[in-house]
GROMACS .gro file of C-alpha atoms in nm:
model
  342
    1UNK     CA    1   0.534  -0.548   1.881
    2UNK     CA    2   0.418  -0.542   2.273
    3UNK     CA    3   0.469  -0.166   2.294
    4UNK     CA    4   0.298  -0.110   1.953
    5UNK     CA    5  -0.011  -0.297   2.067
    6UNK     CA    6  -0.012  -0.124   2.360
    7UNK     CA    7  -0.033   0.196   2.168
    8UNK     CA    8  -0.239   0.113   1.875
    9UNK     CA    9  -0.421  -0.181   1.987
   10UNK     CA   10  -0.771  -0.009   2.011
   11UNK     CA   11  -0.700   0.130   1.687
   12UNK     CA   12  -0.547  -0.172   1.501
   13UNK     CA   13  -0.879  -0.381   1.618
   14UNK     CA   14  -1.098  -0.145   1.528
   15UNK     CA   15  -0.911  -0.134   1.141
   16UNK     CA   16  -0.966  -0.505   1.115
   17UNK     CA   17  -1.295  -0.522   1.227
   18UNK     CA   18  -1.409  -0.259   0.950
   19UNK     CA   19  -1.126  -0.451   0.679
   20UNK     CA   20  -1.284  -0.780   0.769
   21UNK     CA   21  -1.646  -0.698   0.802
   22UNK     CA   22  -1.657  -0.503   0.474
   23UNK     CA   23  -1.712  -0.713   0.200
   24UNK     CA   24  -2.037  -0.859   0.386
   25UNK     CA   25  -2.204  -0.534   0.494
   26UNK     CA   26  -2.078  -0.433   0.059
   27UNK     CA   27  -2.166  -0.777  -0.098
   28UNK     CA   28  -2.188  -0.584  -0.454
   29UNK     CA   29  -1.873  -0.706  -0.630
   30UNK     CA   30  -1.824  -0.307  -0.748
   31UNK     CA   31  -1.824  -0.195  -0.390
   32UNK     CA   32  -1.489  -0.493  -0.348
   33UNK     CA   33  -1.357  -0.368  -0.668
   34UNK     CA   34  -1.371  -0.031  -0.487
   35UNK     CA   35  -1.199  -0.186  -0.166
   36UNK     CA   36  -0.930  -0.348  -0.372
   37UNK     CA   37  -0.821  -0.022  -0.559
   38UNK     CA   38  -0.844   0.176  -0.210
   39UNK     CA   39  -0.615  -0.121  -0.092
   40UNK     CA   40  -0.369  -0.099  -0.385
   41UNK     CA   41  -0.379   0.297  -0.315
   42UNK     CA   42  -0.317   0.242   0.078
   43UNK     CA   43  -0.014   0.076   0.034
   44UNK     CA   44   0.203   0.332  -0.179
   45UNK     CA   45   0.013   0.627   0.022
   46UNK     CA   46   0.175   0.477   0.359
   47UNK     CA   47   0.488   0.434   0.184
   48UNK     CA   48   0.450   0.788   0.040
   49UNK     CA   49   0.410   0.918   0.440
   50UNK     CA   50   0.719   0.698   0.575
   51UNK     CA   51   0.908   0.910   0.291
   52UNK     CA   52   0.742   1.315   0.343
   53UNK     CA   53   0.585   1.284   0.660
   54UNK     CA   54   0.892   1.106   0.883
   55UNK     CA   55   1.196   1.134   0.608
   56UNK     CA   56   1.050   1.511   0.506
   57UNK     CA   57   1.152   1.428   0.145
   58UNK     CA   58   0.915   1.542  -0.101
   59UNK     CA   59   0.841   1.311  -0.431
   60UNK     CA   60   0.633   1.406  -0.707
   61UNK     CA   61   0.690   1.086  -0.911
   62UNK     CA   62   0.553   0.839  -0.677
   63UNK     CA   63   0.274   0.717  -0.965
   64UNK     CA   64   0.637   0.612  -1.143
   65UNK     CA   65   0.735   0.342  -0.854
   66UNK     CA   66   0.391   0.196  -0.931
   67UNK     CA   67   0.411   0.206  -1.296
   68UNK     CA   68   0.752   0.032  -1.316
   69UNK     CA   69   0.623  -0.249  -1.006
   70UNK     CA   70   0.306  -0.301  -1.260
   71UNK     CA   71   0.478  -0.357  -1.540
   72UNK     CA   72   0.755  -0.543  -1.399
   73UNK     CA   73   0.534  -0.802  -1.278
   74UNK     CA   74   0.305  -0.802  -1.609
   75UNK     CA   75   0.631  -0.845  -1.832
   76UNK     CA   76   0.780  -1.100  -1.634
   77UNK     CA   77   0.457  -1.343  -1.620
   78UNK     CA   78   0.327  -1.273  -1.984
   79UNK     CA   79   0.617  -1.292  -2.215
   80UNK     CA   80   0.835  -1.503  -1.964
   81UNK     CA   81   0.600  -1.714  -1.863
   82UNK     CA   82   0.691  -1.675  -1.475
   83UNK     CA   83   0.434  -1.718  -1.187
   84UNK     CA   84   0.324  -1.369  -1.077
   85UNK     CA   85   0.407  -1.468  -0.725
   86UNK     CA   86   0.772  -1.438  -0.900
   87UNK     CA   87   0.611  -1.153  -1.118
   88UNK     CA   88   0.540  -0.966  -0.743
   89UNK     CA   89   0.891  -1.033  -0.573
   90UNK     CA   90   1.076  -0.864  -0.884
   91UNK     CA   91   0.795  -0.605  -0.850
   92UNK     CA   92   0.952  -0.463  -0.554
   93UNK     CA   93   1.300  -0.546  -0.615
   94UNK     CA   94   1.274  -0.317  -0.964
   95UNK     CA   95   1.111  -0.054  -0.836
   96UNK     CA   96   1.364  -0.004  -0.491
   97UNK     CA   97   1.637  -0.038  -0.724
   98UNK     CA   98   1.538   0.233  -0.911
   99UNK     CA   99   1.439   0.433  -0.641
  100UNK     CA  100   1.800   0.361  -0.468
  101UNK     CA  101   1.966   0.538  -0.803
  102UNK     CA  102   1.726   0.800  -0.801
  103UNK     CA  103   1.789   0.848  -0.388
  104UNK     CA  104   2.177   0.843  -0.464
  105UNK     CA  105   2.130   1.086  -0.702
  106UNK     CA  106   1.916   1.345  -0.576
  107UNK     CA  107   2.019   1.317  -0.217
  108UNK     CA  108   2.204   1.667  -0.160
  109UNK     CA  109   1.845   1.841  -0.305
  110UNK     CA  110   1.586   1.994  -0.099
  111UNK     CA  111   1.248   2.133  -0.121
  112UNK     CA  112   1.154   2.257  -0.440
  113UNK     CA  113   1.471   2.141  -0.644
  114UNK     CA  114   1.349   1.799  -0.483
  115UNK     CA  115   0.991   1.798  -0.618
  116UNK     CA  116   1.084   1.908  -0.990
  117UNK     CA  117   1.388   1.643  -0.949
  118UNK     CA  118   1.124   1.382  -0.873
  119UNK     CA  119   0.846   1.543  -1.126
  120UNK     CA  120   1.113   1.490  -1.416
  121UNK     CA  121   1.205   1.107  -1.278
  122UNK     CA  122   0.803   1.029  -1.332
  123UNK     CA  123   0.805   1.224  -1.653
  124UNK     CA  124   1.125   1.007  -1.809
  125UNK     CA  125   0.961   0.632  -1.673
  126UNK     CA  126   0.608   0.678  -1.799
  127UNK     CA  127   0.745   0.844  -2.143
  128UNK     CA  128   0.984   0.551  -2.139
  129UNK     CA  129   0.671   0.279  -2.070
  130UNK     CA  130   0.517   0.446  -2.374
  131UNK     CA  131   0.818   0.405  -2.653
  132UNK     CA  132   0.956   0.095  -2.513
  133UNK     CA  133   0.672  -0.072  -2.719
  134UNK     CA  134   0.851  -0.465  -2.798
  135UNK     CA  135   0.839  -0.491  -2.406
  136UNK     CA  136   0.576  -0.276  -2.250
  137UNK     CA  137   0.310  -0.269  -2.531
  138UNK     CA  138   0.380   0.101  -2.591
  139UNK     CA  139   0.057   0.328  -2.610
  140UNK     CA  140  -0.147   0.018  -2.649
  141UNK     CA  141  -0.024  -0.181  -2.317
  142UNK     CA  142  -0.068  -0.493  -2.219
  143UNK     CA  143  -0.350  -0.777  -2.207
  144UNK     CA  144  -0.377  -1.158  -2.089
  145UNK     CA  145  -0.207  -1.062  -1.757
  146UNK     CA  146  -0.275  -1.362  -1.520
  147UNK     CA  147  -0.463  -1.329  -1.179
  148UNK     CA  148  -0.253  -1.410  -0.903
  149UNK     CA  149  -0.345  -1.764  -0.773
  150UNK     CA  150  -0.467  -1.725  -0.411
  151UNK     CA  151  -0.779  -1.898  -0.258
  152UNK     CA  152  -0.946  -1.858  -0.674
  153UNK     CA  153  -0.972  -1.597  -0.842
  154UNK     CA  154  -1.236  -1.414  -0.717
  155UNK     CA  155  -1.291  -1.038  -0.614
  156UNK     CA  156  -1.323  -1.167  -0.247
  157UNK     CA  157  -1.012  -1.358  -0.267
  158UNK     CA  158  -0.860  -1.081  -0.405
  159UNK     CA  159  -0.963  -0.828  -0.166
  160UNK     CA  160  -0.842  -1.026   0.132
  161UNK     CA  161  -0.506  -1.102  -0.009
  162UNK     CA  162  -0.434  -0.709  -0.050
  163UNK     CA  163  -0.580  -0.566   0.254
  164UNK     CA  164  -0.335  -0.878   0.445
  165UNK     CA  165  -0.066  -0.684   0.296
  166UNK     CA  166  -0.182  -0.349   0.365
  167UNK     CA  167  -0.193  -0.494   0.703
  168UNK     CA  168   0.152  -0.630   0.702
  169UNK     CA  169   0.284  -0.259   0.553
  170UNK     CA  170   0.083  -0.042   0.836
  171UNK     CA  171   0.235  -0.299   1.119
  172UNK     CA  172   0.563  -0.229   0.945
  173UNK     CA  173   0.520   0.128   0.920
  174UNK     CA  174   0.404   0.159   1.262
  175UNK     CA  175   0.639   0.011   1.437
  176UNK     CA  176   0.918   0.199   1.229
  177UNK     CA  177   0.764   0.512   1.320
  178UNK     CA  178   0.854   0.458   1.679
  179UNK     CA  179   1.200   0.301   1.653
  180UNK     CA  180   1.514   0.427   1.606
  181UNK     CA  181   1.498   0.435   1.285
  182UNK     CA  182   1.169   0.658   1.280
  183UNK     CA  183   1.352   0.878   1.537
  184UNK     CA  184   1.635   0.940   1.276
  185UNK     CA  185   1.375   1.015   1.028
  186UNK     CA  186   1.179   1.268   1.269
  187UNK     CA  187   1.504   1.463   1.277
  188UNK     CA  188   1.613   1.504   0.971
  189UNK     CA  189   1.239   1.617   0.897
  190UNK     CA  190   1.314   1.909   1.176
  191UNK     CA  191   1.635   1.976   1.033
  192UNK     CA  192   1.907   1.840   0.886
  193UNK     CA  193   2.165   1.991   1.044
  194UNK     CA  194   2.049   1.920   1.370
  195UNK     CA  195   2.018   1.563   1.280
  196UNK     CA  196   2.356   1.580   1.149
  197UNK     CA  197   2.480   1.705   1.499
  198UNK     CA  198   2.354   1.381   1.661
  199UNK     CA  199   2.560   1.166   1.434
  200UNK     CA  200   2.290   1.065   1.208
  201UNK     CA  201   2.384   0.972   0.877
  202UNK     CA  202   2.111   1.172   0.673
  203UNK     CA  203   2.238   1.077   0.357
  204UNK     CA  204   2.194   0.698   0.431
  205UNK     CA  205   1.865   0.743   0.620
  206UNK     CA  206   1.667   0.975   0.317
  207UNK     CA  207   1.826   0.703   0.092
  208UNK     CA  208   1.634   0.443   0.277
  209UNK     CA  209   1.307   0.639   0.303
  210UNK     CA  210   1.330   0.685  -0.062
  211UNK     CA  211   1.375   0.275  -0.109
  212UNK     CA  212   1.086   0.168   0.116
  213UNK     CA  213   0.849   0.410  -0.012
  214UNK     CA  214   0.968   0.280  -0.363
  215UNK     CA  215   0.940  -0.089  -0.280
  216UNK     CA  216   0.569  -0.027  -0.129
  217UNK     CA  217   0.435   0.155  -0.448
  218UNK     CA  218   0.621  -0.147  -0.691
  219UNK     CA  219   0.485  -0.437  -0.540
  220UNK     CA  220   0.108  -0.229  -0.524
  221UNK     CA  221   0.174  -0.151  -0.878
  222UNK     CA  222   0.249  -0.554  -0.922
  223UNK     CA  223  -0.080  -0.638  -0.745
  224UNK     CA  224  -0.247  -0.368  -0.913
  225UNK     CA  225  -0.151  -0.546  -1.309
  226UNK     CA  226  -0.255  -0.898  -1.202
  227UNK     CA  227  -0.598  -0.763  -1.063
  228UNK     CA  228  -0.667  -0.552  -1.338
  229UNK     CA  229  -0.522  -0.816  -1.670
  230UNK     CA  230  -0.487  -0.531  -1.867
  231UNK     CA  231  -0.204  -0.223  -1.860
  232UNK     CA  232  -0.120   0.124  -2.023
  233UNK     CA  233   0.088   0.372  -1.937
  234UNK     CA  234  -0.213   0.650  -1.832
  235UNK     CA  235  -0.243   0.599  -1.483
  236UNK     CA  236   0.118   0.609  -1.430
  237UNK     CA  237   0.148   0.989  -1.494
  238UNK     CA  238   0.140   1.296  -1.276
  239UNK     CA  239  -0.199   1.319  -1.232
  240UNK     CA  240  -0.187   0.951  -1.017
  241UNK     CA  241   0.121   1.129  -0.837
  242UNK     CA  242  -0.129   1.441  -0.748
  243UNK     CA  243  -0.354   1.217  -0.618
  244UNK     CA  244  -0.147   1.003  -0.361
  245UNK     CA  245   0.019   1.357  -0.234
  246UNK     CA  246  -0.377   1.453  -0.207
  247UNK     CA  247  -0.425   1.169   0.005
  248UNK     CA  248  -0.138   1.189   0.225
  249UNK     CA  249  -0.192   1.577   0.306
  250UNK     CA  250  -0.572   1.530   0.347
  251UNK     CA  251  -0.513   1.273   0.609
  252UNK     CA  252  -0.231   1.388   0.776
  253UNK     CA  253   0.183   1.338   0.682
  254UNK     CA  254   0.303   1.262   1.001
  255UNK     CA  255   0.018   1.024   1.067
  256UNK     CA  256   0.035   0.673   0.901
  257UNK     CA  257  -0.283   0.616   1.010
  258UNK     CA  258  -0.398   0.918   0.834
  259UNK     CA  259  -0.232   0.826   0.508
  260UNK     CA  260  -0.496   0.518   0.546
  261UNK     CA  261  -0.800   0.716   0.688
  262UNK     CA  262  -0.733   0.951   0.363
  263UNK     CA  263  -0.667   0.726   0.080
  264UNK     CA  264  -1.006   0.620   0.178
  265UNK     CA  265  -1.190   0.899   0.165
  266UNK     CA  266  -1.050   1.005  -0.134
  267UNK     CA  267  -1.123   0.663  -0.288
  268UNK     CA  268  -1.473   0.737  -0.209
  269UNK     CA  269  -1.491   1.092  -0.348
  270UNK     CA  270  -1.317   0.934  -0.711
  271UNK     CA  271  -1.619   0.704  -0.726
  272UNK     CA  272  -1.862   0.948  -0.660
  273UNK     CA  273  -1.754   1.141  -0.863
  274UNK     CA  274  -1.742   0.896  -1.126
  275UNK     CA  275  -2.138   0.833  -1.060
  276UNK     CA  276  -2.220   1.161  -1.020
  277UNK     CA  277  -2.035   1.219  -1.367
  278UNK     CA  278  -2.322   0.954  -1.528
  279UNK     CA  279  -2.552   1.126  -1.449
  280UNK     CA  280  -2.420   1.496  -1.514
  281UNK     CA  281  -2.236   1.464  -1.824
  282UNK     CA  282  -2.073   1.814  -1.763
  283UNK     CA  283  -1.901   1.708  -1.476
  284UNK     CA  284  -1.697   1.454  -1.721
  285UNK     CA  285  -1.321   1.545  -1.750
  286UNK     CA  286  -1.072   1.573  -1.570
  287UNK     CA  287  -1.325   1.695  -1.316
  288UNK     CA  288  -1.141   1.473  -1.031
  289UNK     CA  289  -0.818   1.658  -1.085
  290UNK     CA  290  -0.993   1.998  -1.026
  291UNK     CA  291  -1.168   1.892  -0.710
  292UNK     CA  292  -0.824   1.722  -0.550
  293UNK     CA  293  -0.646   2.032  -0.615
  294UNK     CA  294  -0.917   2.233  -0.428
  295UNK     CA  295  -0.923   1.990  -0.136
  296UNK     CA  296  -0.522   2.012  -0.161
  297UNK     CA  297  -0.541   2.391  -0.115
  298UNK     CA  298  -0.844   2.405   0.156
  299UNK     CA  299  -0.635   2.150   0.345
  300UNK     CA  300  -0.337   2.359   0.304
  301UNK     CA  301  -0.460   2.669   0.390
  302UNK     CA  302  -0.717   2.536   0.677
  303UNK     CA  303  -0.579   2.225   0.860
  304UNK     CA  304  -0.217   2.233   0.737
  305UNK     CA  305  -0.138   1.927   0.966
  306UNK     CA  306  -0.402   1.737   0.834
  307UNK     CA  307  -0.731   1.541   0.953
  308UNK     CA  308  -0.625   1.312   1.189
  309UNK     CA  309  -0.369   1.451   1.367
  310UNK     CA  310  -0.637   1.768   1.391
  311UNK     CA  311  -0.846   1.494   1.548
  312UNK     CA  312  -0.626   1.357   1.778
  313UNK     CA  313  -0.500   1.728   1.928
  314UNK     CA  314  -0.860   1.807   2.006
  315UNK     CA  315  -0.929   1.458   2.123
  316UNK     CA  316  -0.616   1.514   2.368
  317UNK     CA  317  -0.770   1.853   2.485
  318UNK     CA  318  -1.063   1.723   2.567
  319UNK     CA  319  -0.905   1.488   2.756
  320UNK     CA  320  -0.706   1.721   2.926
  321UNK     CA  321  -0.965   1.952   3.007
  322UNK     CA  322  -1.178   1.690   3.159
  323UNK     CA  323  -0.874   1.566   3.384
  324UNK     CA  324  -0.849   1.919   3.486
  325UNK     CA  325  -1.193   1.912   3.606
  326UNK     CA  326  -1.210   1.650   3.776
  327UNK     CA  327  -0.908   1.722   3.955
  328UNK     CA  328  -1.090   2.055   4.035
  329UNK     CA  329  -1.393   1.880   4.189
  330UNK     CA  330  -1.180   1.614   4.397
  331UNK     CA  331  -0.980   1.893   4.536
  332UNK     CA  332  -1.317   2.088   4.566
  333UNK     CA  333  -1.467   1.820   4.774
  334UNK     CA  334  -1.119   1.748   4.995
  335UNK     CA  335  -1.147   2.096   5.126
  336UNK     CA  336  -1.543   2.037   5.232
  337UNK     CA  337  -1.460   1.721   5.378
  338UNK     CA  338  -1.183   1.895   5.566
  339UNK     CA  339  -1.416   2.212   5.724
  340UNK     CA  340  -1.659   1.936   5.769
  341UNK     CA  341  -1.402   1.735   6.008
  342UNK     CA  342  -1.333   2.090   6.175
   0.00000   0.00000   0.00000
């Protein structure tokens, strides 16, 4: 934790000053109701980037993990009876299970065989939400789902309690990212083979990527069904898969702090968009999914490694070309002090 303050403490102060601050400068409870989707979205994007960005394992079915935390949770506390705090432990637990099977049996895929392996997984669980109708509520969903219980039940309550966990997950994820762990998952991301060399067990390592990033989008998905009281299986699809790949590339996959910087800006765009679409009622539609797609290619094509870490490499050669000069002038002025002595 030292080491990781050391590195990101600027940066980590800076986050809670803007998380803390941001509900005063927004009082308008639809400007929290914004912060608490961007917070539910932060958490399975950063899970999302442990899992492509380190791990190098690409999953099109991420929207699944969520569906199956969400309805874990919302099963468990409405026709159980159980307190959702219950509701959000099994919201993980279901979801990493799942995401162990699917990691067990996918694990000798790559690239594209991967994606369409992981397409079909999110496919079969929001198909099977649909027609398992006695427990999930089938087309219809689910109502009555109760708020989780901290500090009230109010948006601001709310708000805090999920950007505390984001917190807790970009710690995590942080300080993974520079342990041995995060090492292993750097090289199996250059190549597998190589990794293999070193005596890393890539089998067990993607495995594990595959159950964090699983457990992180569950227990979102968990949060997400108590805040919202009501379910159904649409947002569990593809298009909510597109989305959290959109804002993992757009911020950066190797950067957790761009998975953060662009689920955000991405939250912002869907609202506007929603706005905008009031007051143009040609832009209504799946309008969103057309403009994510063309940020996904621009991104692609233009800035392949993604916003921050585009940031931080001309940040760095800044710095470096200032060093440089003002190594030049010191040097500069050593040699006129010297003829001067002469």
């Amino acid at each position: 934790m030292k080491q990781l303050l050391e590195k990101w403490g600027k940066g980590i102060g800076i986050y809670l000053a803007l998380m803390i601050v941001f509900p005063f400068v927004m009082p308008d409870e639809y400007y929290r109701s914004v912060g608490i989707i961007i917070g539910l979205h932060a958490i399975v994007t950063i899970g999302l980037c442990l899992l492509m960005g380190l791990a190098g394992q690409i999953s099109l079915g991420q929207a699944a993990f969520w569906g199956l935390g969400a309805y874990t949770s919302a099963v468990l506390t409405t026709k159980y009876g159980l307190s959702p705090f219950v509701g959000l432990v099994a919201s993980a637990i279901v979801p990493g299970l799942f995401a162990f099977l699917l990691g067990r049996a996918i694990a000798g895929l790559q690239g594209y065989y991967l994606a369409m392996a992981t397409l079909a997984f999110g496919y079969i669980v929001q198909i099977g939400i649909t027609e398992w109708e006695p427990v999930t509520g089938g087309a219809s969903g689910m109502i009555s789902i109760p708020q989780v219980p901290f500090f009230g039940d109010s948006e601001l309550s709310m708000y805090y309690l999920i950007w505390a966990l984001v917190t807790c997950v970009l710690l995590f994820s942080l300080n993974l990212m520079h342990s041995r762990v995060g090492r292993a998952f750097r090289a199996i991301h250059k190549s597998e083979i190589a990794a293999t060399s070193m005596g890393v067990d890539v089998r067990k390592f993607k495995l594990n990527a595959f159950v964090v990033s699983g457990m992180f989008a569950g227990i979102s998905g968990g949060l997400y069904a108590h805040y919202m009281g009501i379910l159904d299986p649409q947002p569990f699809g593809l298009h909510e898969s597109i989305k959290f790949l959109t804002m993992v590339v757009i911020g950066g996959m190797t950067s957790i702090w761009g998975a953060l910087i662009g689920t955000v800006l991405i939250g912002f765009i869907s609202e506007g968009l929603i706005l905008l679409s009031e007051v143009i009622p040609g832009l209504q539609g799946d309008v969103d999914t057309i403009v994510f797609g063309g940020i996904l290619v621009l991104i692609v094509m233009f800035m392949p490694e993604g916003l921050v870490p585009r940031i931080r490499s001309a940040y760095e050669k800044a710095q470096a070309k200032k060093a440089k000069e003002t190594a030049a002038k010191t040097q500069s002025g050593e040699r006129v002090e010297r003829k001067a002595a002469t």
